[in-house]
mmCIF file of C-alpha atoms in Angstrom:
data_model
loop_
_atom_site.group_PDB
_atom_site.id
_atom_site.type_symbol
_atom_site.label_atom_id
_atom_site.label_comp_id
_atom_site.label_asym_id
_atom_site.label_seq_id
_atom_site.Cartn_x
_atom_site.Cartn_y
_atom_site.Cartn_z
ATOM 1 C CA MET A 161 -36.174 8.406 -31.062
ATOM 2 C CA TYR A 162 -35.025 8.979 -34.634
ATOM 3 C CA LYS A 163 -33.618 6.824 -37.495
ATOM 4 C CA ARG A 164 -33.131 3.564 -35.687
ATOM 5 C CA GLN A 165 -31.603 0.477 -37.325
ATOM 6 C CA ILE A 166 -31.776 -3.100 -36.057
ATOM 7 C CA ASP A 167 -30.012 -6.108 -37.535
ATOM 8 C CA LEU A 168 -31.156 -9.218 -35.647
ATOM 9 C CA HIS A 169 -28.820 -11.472 -37.612
ATOM 10 C CA LYS A 170 -25.730 -9.526 -36.492
ATOM 11 C CA SER A 171 -27.316 -8.445 -33.158
ATOM 12 C CA THR A 172 -26.565 -4.814 -33.930
ATOM 13 C CA TYR A 173 -28.619 -1.824 -32.902
ATOM 14 C CA SER A 174 -28.140 1.834 -33.775
ATOM 15 C CA LEU A 175 -30.073 4.992 -33.031
ATOM 16 C CA GLN A 176 -29.330 8.474 -34.279
ATOM 17 C CA THR A 177 -30.938 10.310 -31.344
ATOM 18 C CA PHE A 178 -32.623 9.358 -28.100
ATOM 19 C CA ARG A 179 -34.353 12.066 -26.072
ATOM 20 C CA ILE A 180 -36.224 12.444 -22.767
ATOM 21 C CA GLU A 181 -37.916 15.711 -21.831
ATOM 22 C CA ASN A 182 -39.483 16.812 -18.525
ATOM 23 C CA GLY A 183 -38.990 13.384 -16.979
ATOM 24 C CA ARG A 184 -39.737 12.498 -13.361
ATOM 25 C CA VAL A 185 -38.366 9.735 -11.150
ATOM 26 C CA ARG A 186 -39.075 8.969 -7.490
ATOM 27 C CA TYR A 187 -37.362 6.363 -5.345
ATOM 28 C CA ASP A 188 -38.384 5.441 -1.808
ATOM 29 C CA ASN A 189 -36.636 2.802 0.258
ATOM 30 C CA GLY A 190 -39.463 1.790 2.535
ATOM 31 C CA LYS A 191 -42.691 3.663 3.020
ATOM 32 C CA PRO A 192 -43.082 6.776 0.830
ATOM 33 C CA LEU A 193 -43.216 9.959 2.872
ATOM 34 C CA ALA A 194 -45.191 13.114 2.274
ATOM 35 C CA ALA A 195 -43.116 16.058 1.071
ATOM 36 C CA ASP A 196 -43.537 17.941 4.351
ATOM 37 C CA SER A 197 -42.304 14.886 6.309
ATOM 38 C CA LEU A 198 -39.008 14.553 4.459
ATOM 39 C CA SER A 199 -35.820 15.914 5.987
ATOM 40 C CA SER A 200 -33.999 18.602 4.079
ATOM 41 C CA GLY A 201 -30.822 17.719 2.268
ATOM 42 C CA LEU A 202 -30.071 14.725 0.083
ATOM 43 C CA ASP A 203 -31.667 11.562 1.510
ATOM 44 C CA PRO A 204 -30.552 8.396 -0.362
ATOM 45 C CA SER A 205 -33.677 6.631 0.916
ATOM 46 C CA HIS A 206 -36.026 9.168 -0.645
ATOM 47 C CA ILE A 207 -34.878 10.502 -4.017
ATOM 48 C CA ALA A 208 -37.155 12.732 -6.079
ATOM 49 C CA LEU A 209 -35.922 13.854 -9.509
ATOM 50 C CA THR A 210 -37.802 16.268 -11.757
ATOM 51 C CA ASP A 211 -37.248 18.194 -14.999
ATOM 52 C CA ILE A 212 -35.108 15.357 -16.334
ATOM 53 C CA GLY A 213 -33.744 16.086 -19.776
ATOM 54 C CA VAL A 214 -31.613 13.617 -21.721
ATOM 55 C CA LYS A 215 -30.286 13.670 -25.261
ATOM 56 C CA LEU A 216 -28.049 10.875 -26.533
ATOM 57 C CA ASP A 217 -26.674 10.868 -30.081
ATOM 58 C CA SER A 218 -25.015 8.337 -32.379
ATOM 59 C CA LEU A 219 -25.876 5.305 -30.281
ATOM 60 C CA TYR A 220 -24.486 1.987 -31.479
ATOM 61 C CA TYR A 221 -24.467 -1.479 -29.916
ATOM 62 C CA GLU A 222 -22.944 -4.726 -31.167
ATOM 63 C CA GLY A 223 -21.861 -6.893 -28.269
ATOM 64 C CA ARG A 224 -18.906 -5.093 -26.711
ATOM 65 C CA ASN A 225 -18.630 -2.661 -29.597
ATOM 66 C CA MET A 226 -20.584 0.350 -28.378
ATOM 67 C CA LYS A 227 -20.606 4.120 -28.622
ATOM 68 C CA ALA A 228 -22.751 6.988 -27.427
ATOM 69 C CA ILE A 229 -22.528 10.758 -27.223
ATOM 70 C CA ILE A 230 -24.135 12.499 -24.242
ATOM 71 C CA SER A 231 -25.307 15.816 -25.653
ATOM 72 C CA GLN A 232 -27.571 16.776 -22.762
ATOM 73 C CA PHE A 233 -28.315 15.571 -19.253
ATOM 74 C CA VAL A 234 -30.106 17.826 -16.778
ATOM 75 C CA LEU A 235 -32.243 17.252 -13.685
ATOM 76 C CA LYS A 236 -33.365 18.690 -10.355
ATOM 77 C CA GLU A 237 -33.383 16.888 -7.009
ATOM 78 C CA ARG A 238 -35.765 17.887 -4.201
ATOM 79 C CA SER A 239 -32.772 18.823 -1.988
ATOM 80 C CA GLY A 240 -32.021 21.703 -4.348
ATOM 81 C CA VAL A 241 -29.084 20.009 -6.099
ATOM 82 C CA GLU A 242 -29.472 20.660 -9.817
ATOM 83 C CA ILE A 243 -27.434 19.304 -12.725
ATOM 84 C CA VAL A 244 -27.501 22.059 -15.325
ATOM 85 C CA SER A 245 -25.177 20.446 -17.864
ATOM 86 C CA ALA A 246 -23.554 17.096 -18.574
ATOM 87 C CA THR A 247 -21.740 16.144 -21.765
ATOM 88 C CA GLY A 248 -19.455 13.309 -22.705
ATOM 89 C CA ARG A 249 -18.704 10.258 -24.802
ATOM 90 C CA MET A 250 -18.513 6.521 -24.272
ATOM 91 C CA VAL A 251 -16.757 4.195 -26.739
ATOM 92 C CA SER A 252 -15.979 0.507 -26.507
ATOM 93 C CA ASN A 253 -14.456 -2.301 -28.538
ATOM 94 C CA ASP A 254 -13.736 -5.954 -27.819
ATOM 95 C CA LYS A 255 -10.831 -5.036 -25.510
ATOM 96 C CA VAL A 256 -11.533 -1.794 -23.672
ATOM 97 C CA LEU A 257 -14.350 0.460 -22.476
ATOM 98 C CA ARG A 258 -13.472 4.181 -22.529
ATOM 99 C CA VAL A 259 -15.063 7.350 -21.201
ATOM 100 C CA PRO A 260 -12.665 9.850 -22.820
ATOM 101 C CA SER A 261 -14.458 12.871 -21.448
ATOM 102 C CA LEU A 262 -17.399 13.287 -19.104
ATOM 103 C CA LYS A 263 -18.136 16.791 -17.800
ATOM 104 C CA LEU A 264 -20.879 17.558 -15.304
ATOM 105 C CA GLU A 265 -21.922 20.919 -13.889
ATOM 106 C CA THR A 266 -24.360 22.024 -11.217
ATOM 107 C CA ARG A 267 -25.105 25.651 -10.461
ATOM 108 C CA ASP A 268 -22.103 25.738 -8.116
ATOM 109 C CA SER A 269 -19.900 22.711 -8.830
ATOM 110 C CA TYR A 270 -17.930 21.074 -11.630
ATOM 111 C CA LEU A 271 -16.772 17.492 -12.233
ATOM 112 C CA GLU A 272 -14.695 15.988 -15.027
ATOM 113 C CA LEU A 273 -13.886 12.291 -15.503
ATOM 114 C CA ASN A 274 -11.612 10.505 -17.967
ATOM 115 C CA ALA A 275 -11.465 6.739 -17.610
ATOM 116 C CA ALA A 276 -10.657 3.493 -19.392
ATOM 117 C CA MET A 277 -11.069 -0.117 -18.307
ATOM 118 C CA ASP A 278 -10.316 -3.355 -20.083
ATOM 119 C CA TRP A 279 -13.216 -5.788 -20.262
ATOM 120 C CA ASN A 280 -10.883 -8.293 -18.589
ATOM 121 C CA ALA A 281 -10.924 -6.109 -15.466
ATOM 122 C CA LEU A 282 -14.721 -6.052 -15.506
ATOM 123 C CA ASP A 283 -14.549 -9.853 -15.683
ATOM 124 C CA PHE A 284 -12.204 -9.774 -12.617
ATOM 125 C CA LYS A 285 -9.222 -11.032 -14.598
ATOM 126 C CA ASP A 286 -5.885 -9.849 -13.192
ATOM 127 C CA GLU A 287 -4.427 -8.635 -16.508
ATOM 128 C CA GLY A 288 -7.204 -6.131 -17.193
ATOM 129 C CA LEU A 289 -5.876 -2.548 -17.230
ATOM 130 C CA VAL A 290 -7.613 0.298 -15.406
ATOM 131 C CA SER A 291 -6.980 4.032 -15.663
ATOM 132 C CA ALA A 292 -8.975 7.003 -14.379
ATOM 133 C CA ARG A 293 -8.601 10.720 -13.661
ATOM 134 C CA LEU A 294 -11.172 12.666 -11.656
ATOM 135 C CA MET A 295 -11.293 16.405 -11.063
ATOM 136 C CA ALA A 296 -14.056 17.959 -8.971
ATOM 137 C CA ASP A 297 -14.729 21.390 -7.512
ATOM 138 C CA ILE A 298 -17.669 21.200 -5.090
ATOM 139 C CA GLY A 299 -19.093 24.597 -4.208
ATOM 140 C CA LYS A 300 -20.256 25.626 -0.759
ATOM 141 C CA PRO A 301 -23.943 25.967 -1.792
ATOM 142 C CA ASP A 302 -23.998 22.356 -3.016
ATOM 143 C CA VAL A 303 -22.352 21.135 0.207
ATOM 144 C CA MET A 304 -25.123 22.835 2.160
ATOM 145 C CA ARG A 305 -27.810 21.381 -0.122
ATOM 146 C CA PHE A 306 -26.419 17.885 0.411
ATOM 147 C CA MET A 307 -26.248 18.310 4.182
ATOM 148 C CA GLY A 308 -29.660 19.932 4.613
ATOM 149 C CA SER A 309 -30.592 22.105 7.584
ATOM 150 C CA MET A 310 -27.401 23.212 9.304
ATOM 151 C CA ASP A 311 -26.604 25.556 12.163
ATOM 152 C CA GLU A 312 -26.336 29.140 10.935
ATOM 153 C CA LYS A 313 -22.936 29.471 12.582
ATOM 154 C CA PHE A 314 -21.675 26.440 10.660
ATOM 155 C CA ILE A 315 -22.905 27.941 7.396
ATOM 156 C CA ARG A 316 -21.214 31.267 8.096
ATOM 157 C CA GLN A 317 -17.884 29.729 9.102
ATOM 158 C CA TYR A 318 -17.667 27.090 6.374
ATOM 159 C CA PRO A 319 -15.187 28.361 3.730
ATOM 160 C CA SER A 320 -16.611 30.018 0.620
ATOM 161 C CA GLU A 321 -14.005 28.448 -1.680
ATOM 162 C CA PRO A 322 -14.978 25.136 -3.320
ATOM 163 C CA LEU A 323 -13.726 21.788 -2.059
ATOM 164 C CA ARG A 324 -11.175 20.705 -4.674
ATOM 165 C CA ILE A 325 -10.621 16.999 -5.287
ATOM 166 C CA ARG A 326 -8.102 15.494 -7.705
ATOM 167 C CA THR A 327 -7.374 11.796 -8.012
ATOM 168 C CA GLY A 328 -5.885 9.288 -10.415
ATOM 169 C CA ILE A 329 -5.472 5.508 -10.567
ATOM 170 C CA ASP A 330 -3.499 3.303 -12.970
ATOM 171 C CA GLY A 331 -2.671 -0.368 -13.258
ATOM 172 C CA ASP A 332 -4.460 -3.697 -13.190
ATOM 173 C CA LEU A 333 -6.007 -5.948 -10.555
ATOM 174 C CA ASN A 334 -2.567 -7.381 -9.783
ATOM 175 C CA LYS A 335 -1.122 -3.949 -9.046
ATOM 176 C CA LEU A 336 -3.347 -0.893 -8.896
ATOM 177 C CA LYS A 337 -1.626 2.403 -8.097
ATOM 178 C CA LEU A 338 -3.261 5.388 -6.493
ATOM 179 C CA THR A 339 -1.030 7.867 -8.288
ATOM 180 C CA THR A 340 -2.495 10.820 -6.446
ATOM 181 C CA LEU A 341 -5.365 11.835 -4.231
ATOM 182 C CA THR A 342 -5.614 15.435 -3.103
ATOM 183 C CA ALA A 343 -8.457 17.161 -1.344
ATOM 184 C CA GLU A 344 -8.246 20.831 -0.446
ATOM 185 C CA LEU A 345 -10.714 23.081 1.264
ATOM 186 C CA PRO A 346 -8.798 26.372 1.032
ATOM 187 C CA GLY A 347 -8.222 27.978 4.391
ATOM 188 C CA ALA A 348 -9.411 24.881 6.269
ATOM 189 C CA LEU A 349 -7.855 21.558 5.267
ATOM 190 C CA GLY A 350 -5.406 19.933 2.882
ATOM 191 C CA LEU A 351 -5.030 16.182 2.316
ATOM 192 C CA PHE A 352 -2.682 14.114 0.150
ATOM 193 C CA ALA A 353 -2.518 10.339 -0.330
ATOM 194 C CA ARG A 354 -0.841 7.837 -2.632
ATOM 195 C CA GLY A 355 -0.003 4.153 -2.693
ATOM 196 C CA GLU A 356 -0.909 0.859 -4.294
ATOM 197 C CA LEU A 357 -3.076 -2.212 -3.890
ATOM 198 C CA THR A 358 -2.044 -5.666 -5.117
ATOM 199 C CA HIS A 359 -3.746 -8.985 -5.958
ATOM 200 C CA LEU A 360 -7.210 -7.495 -5.453
ATOM 201 C CA THR A 361 -9.064 -10.627 -6.542
ATOM 202 C CA ASP A 362 -7.287 -12.942 -4.071
ATOM 203 C CA SER A 363 -8.490 -12.669 -0.456
ATOM 204 C CA LEU A 364 -5.329 -14.383 0.833
ATOM 205 C CA LEU A 365 -2.661 -12.688 -1.294
ATOM 206 C CA ARG A 366 -4.141 -9.198 -1.540
ATOM 207 C CA GLY A 367 -1.992 -6.429 -0.166
ATOM 208 C CA GLY A 368 -1.802 -2.685 0.022
ATOM 209 C CA ASP A 369 0.272 0.238 1.185
ATOM 210 C CA ILE A 370 -1.173 3.770 1.237
ATOM 211 C CA THR A 371 0.396 6.847 2.822
ATOM 212 C CA LEU A 372 -1.618 9.844 3.958
ATOM 213 C CA GLU A 373 -0.717 13.398 4.911
ATOM 214 C CA ALA A 374 -3.171 16.029 6.124
ATOM 215 C CA GLU A 375 -2.840 19.484 7.640
ATOM 216 C CA THR A 376 -5.537 21.660 9.135
ATOM 217 C CA LYS A 377 -5.930 25.417 9.135
ATOM 218 C CA ASP A 378 -9.099 27.103 10.366
ATOM 219 C CA LEU A 379 -11.594 24.386 11.320
ATOM 220 C CA LYS A 380 -13.757 26.410 13.670
ATOM 221 C CA PHE A 381 -16.856 25.408 11.720
ATOM 222 C CA VAL A 382 -16.309 21.782 12.811
ATOM 223 C CA SER A 383 -16.786 22.699 16.475
ATOM 224 C CA THR A 384 -20.304 23.914 15.686
ATOM 225 C CA LEU A 385 -21.198 20.294 14.812
ATOM 226 C CA ALA A 386 -19.399 18.685 17.754
ATOM 227 C CA GLU A 387 -19.585 21.003 20.733
ATOM 228 C CA GLY A 388 -16.446 20.985 22.830
ATOM 229 C CA ILE A 389 -14.225 19.580 20.066
ATOM 230 C CA GLU A 390 -11.642 21.972 18.669
ATOM 231 C CA ILE A 391 -8.914 21.120 16.167
ATOM 232 C CA PRO A 392 -5.994 23.557 16.534
ATOM 233 C CA TYR A 393 -4.677 25.472 13.542
ATOM 234 C CA GLY A 394 -1.637 23.691 12.115
ATOM 235 C CA THR A 395 -2.536 20.178 13.295
ATOM 236 C CA ARG A 396 -0.887 17.538 11.081
ATOM 237 C CA LEU A 397 -1.771 13.906 10.503
ATOM 238 C CA GLU A 398 0.635 11.461 8.902
ATOM 239 C CA GLY A 399 -0.481 7.918 8.357
ATOM 240 C CA LYS A 400 0.222 4.633 6.670
ATOM 241 C CA PHE A 401 -2.436 2.051 5.896
ATOM 242 C CA THR A 402 -1.434 -1.489 5.034
ATOM 243 C CA MET A 403 -3.354 -4.568 3.970
ATOM 244 C CA ALA A 404 -2.156 -8.170 3.973
ATOM 245 C CA GLY A 405 -4.627 -10.914 3.208
ATOM 246 C CA THR A 406 -7.400 -10.732 5.771
ATOM 247 C CA LYS A 407 -5.749 -8.095 7.966
ATOM 248 C CA MET A 408 -5.492 -4.341 7.741
ATOM 249 C CA GLY A 409 -3.032 -2.199 9.680
ATOM 250 C CA THR A 410 -2.783 1.493 10.443
ATOM 251 C CA ASP A 411 0.068 3.606 11.746
ATOM 252 C CA LEU A 412 -0.942 7.189 12.525
ATOM 253 C CA LEU A 413 1.003 10.149 13.863
ATOM 254 C CA LEU A 414 -1.056 13.130 15.010
ATOM 255 C CA MET A 415 0.953 16.294 15.609
ATOM 256 C CA GLN A 416 -0.492 19.395 17.179
ATOM 257 C CA PRO A 417 1.557 22.580 17.548
ATOM 258 C CA GLU A 418 2.552 21.653 21.114
ATOM 259 C CA ALA A 419 1.942 17.905 21.312
ATOM 260 C CA GLN A 420 1.904 14.670 19.349
ATOM 261 C CA ALA A 421 0.293 11.253 19.615
ATOM 262 C CA VAL A 422 0.992 7.928 17.924
ATOM 263 C CA VAL A 423 -1.736 5.417 17.160
ATOM 264 C CA ALA A 424 -1.036 1.978 15.728
ATOM 265 C CA ALA A 425 -3.324 -0.931 14.942
ATOM 266 C CA ASP A 426 -2.307 -4.001 12.969
ATOM 267 C CA THR A 427 -4.830 -6.723 13.723
ATOM 268 C CA ILE A 428 -8.041 -5.374 12.221
ATOM 269 C CA PRO A 429 -9.770 -8.199 10.307
ATOM 270 C CA ILE A 430 -11.281 -7.464 6.905
ATOM 271 C CA THR A 431 -14.739 -8.947 6.570
#
């Protein structure tokens, strides 16, 4: 830590640089397990982080007036997932908290987030504005590291292109729009959704309407996980999800090249 300033009268704190090098963190939910007893892949119940490196610059705190620059953030997880770079900024005033740019990279994936949220939204007040854009390209090697030991046939047949996710939301807790949600695994699957949610803080008045479209291509790798299940090339799914108070409804149309099926459900309680 370098050049820190503290004003107790004004409750302000500032720090030019904060740094962590070669840090280690381990989390075990339940009894800790020996390394050779842990399953491969990412296990949320047993997280082991090493080689943690953090550098934060220009830190400032005065109530809701805050700022920080993320100059470095790196780490390794025992599953093999490794964050090799993360940079970004966070700024806040009495009205709004902003993350104007957060970029994160692993050896095989990339994520970028831009977001803003009024403090009123964090206080669950209806008029608080929310806005966010997320772009992520998740590479095949990272998918395999997350999943752990997989059948060799699954690994061979899973597409080499990254899973591409794009999403955006805008609005407030009275009316929050999902402006877009796309997920594409080139050569295998494409998905698109949009819609809106309303009165999110009121369990009786809350509502929602989201439409979904998906189309499959080559999903042979899925059958290696569920033997006997095959999803034909060109299968389409069109759906509509609705919410009204304590109930949620679905209306799905599944269309295969030579058949179609309709599924509807409108009395699912929300707990």
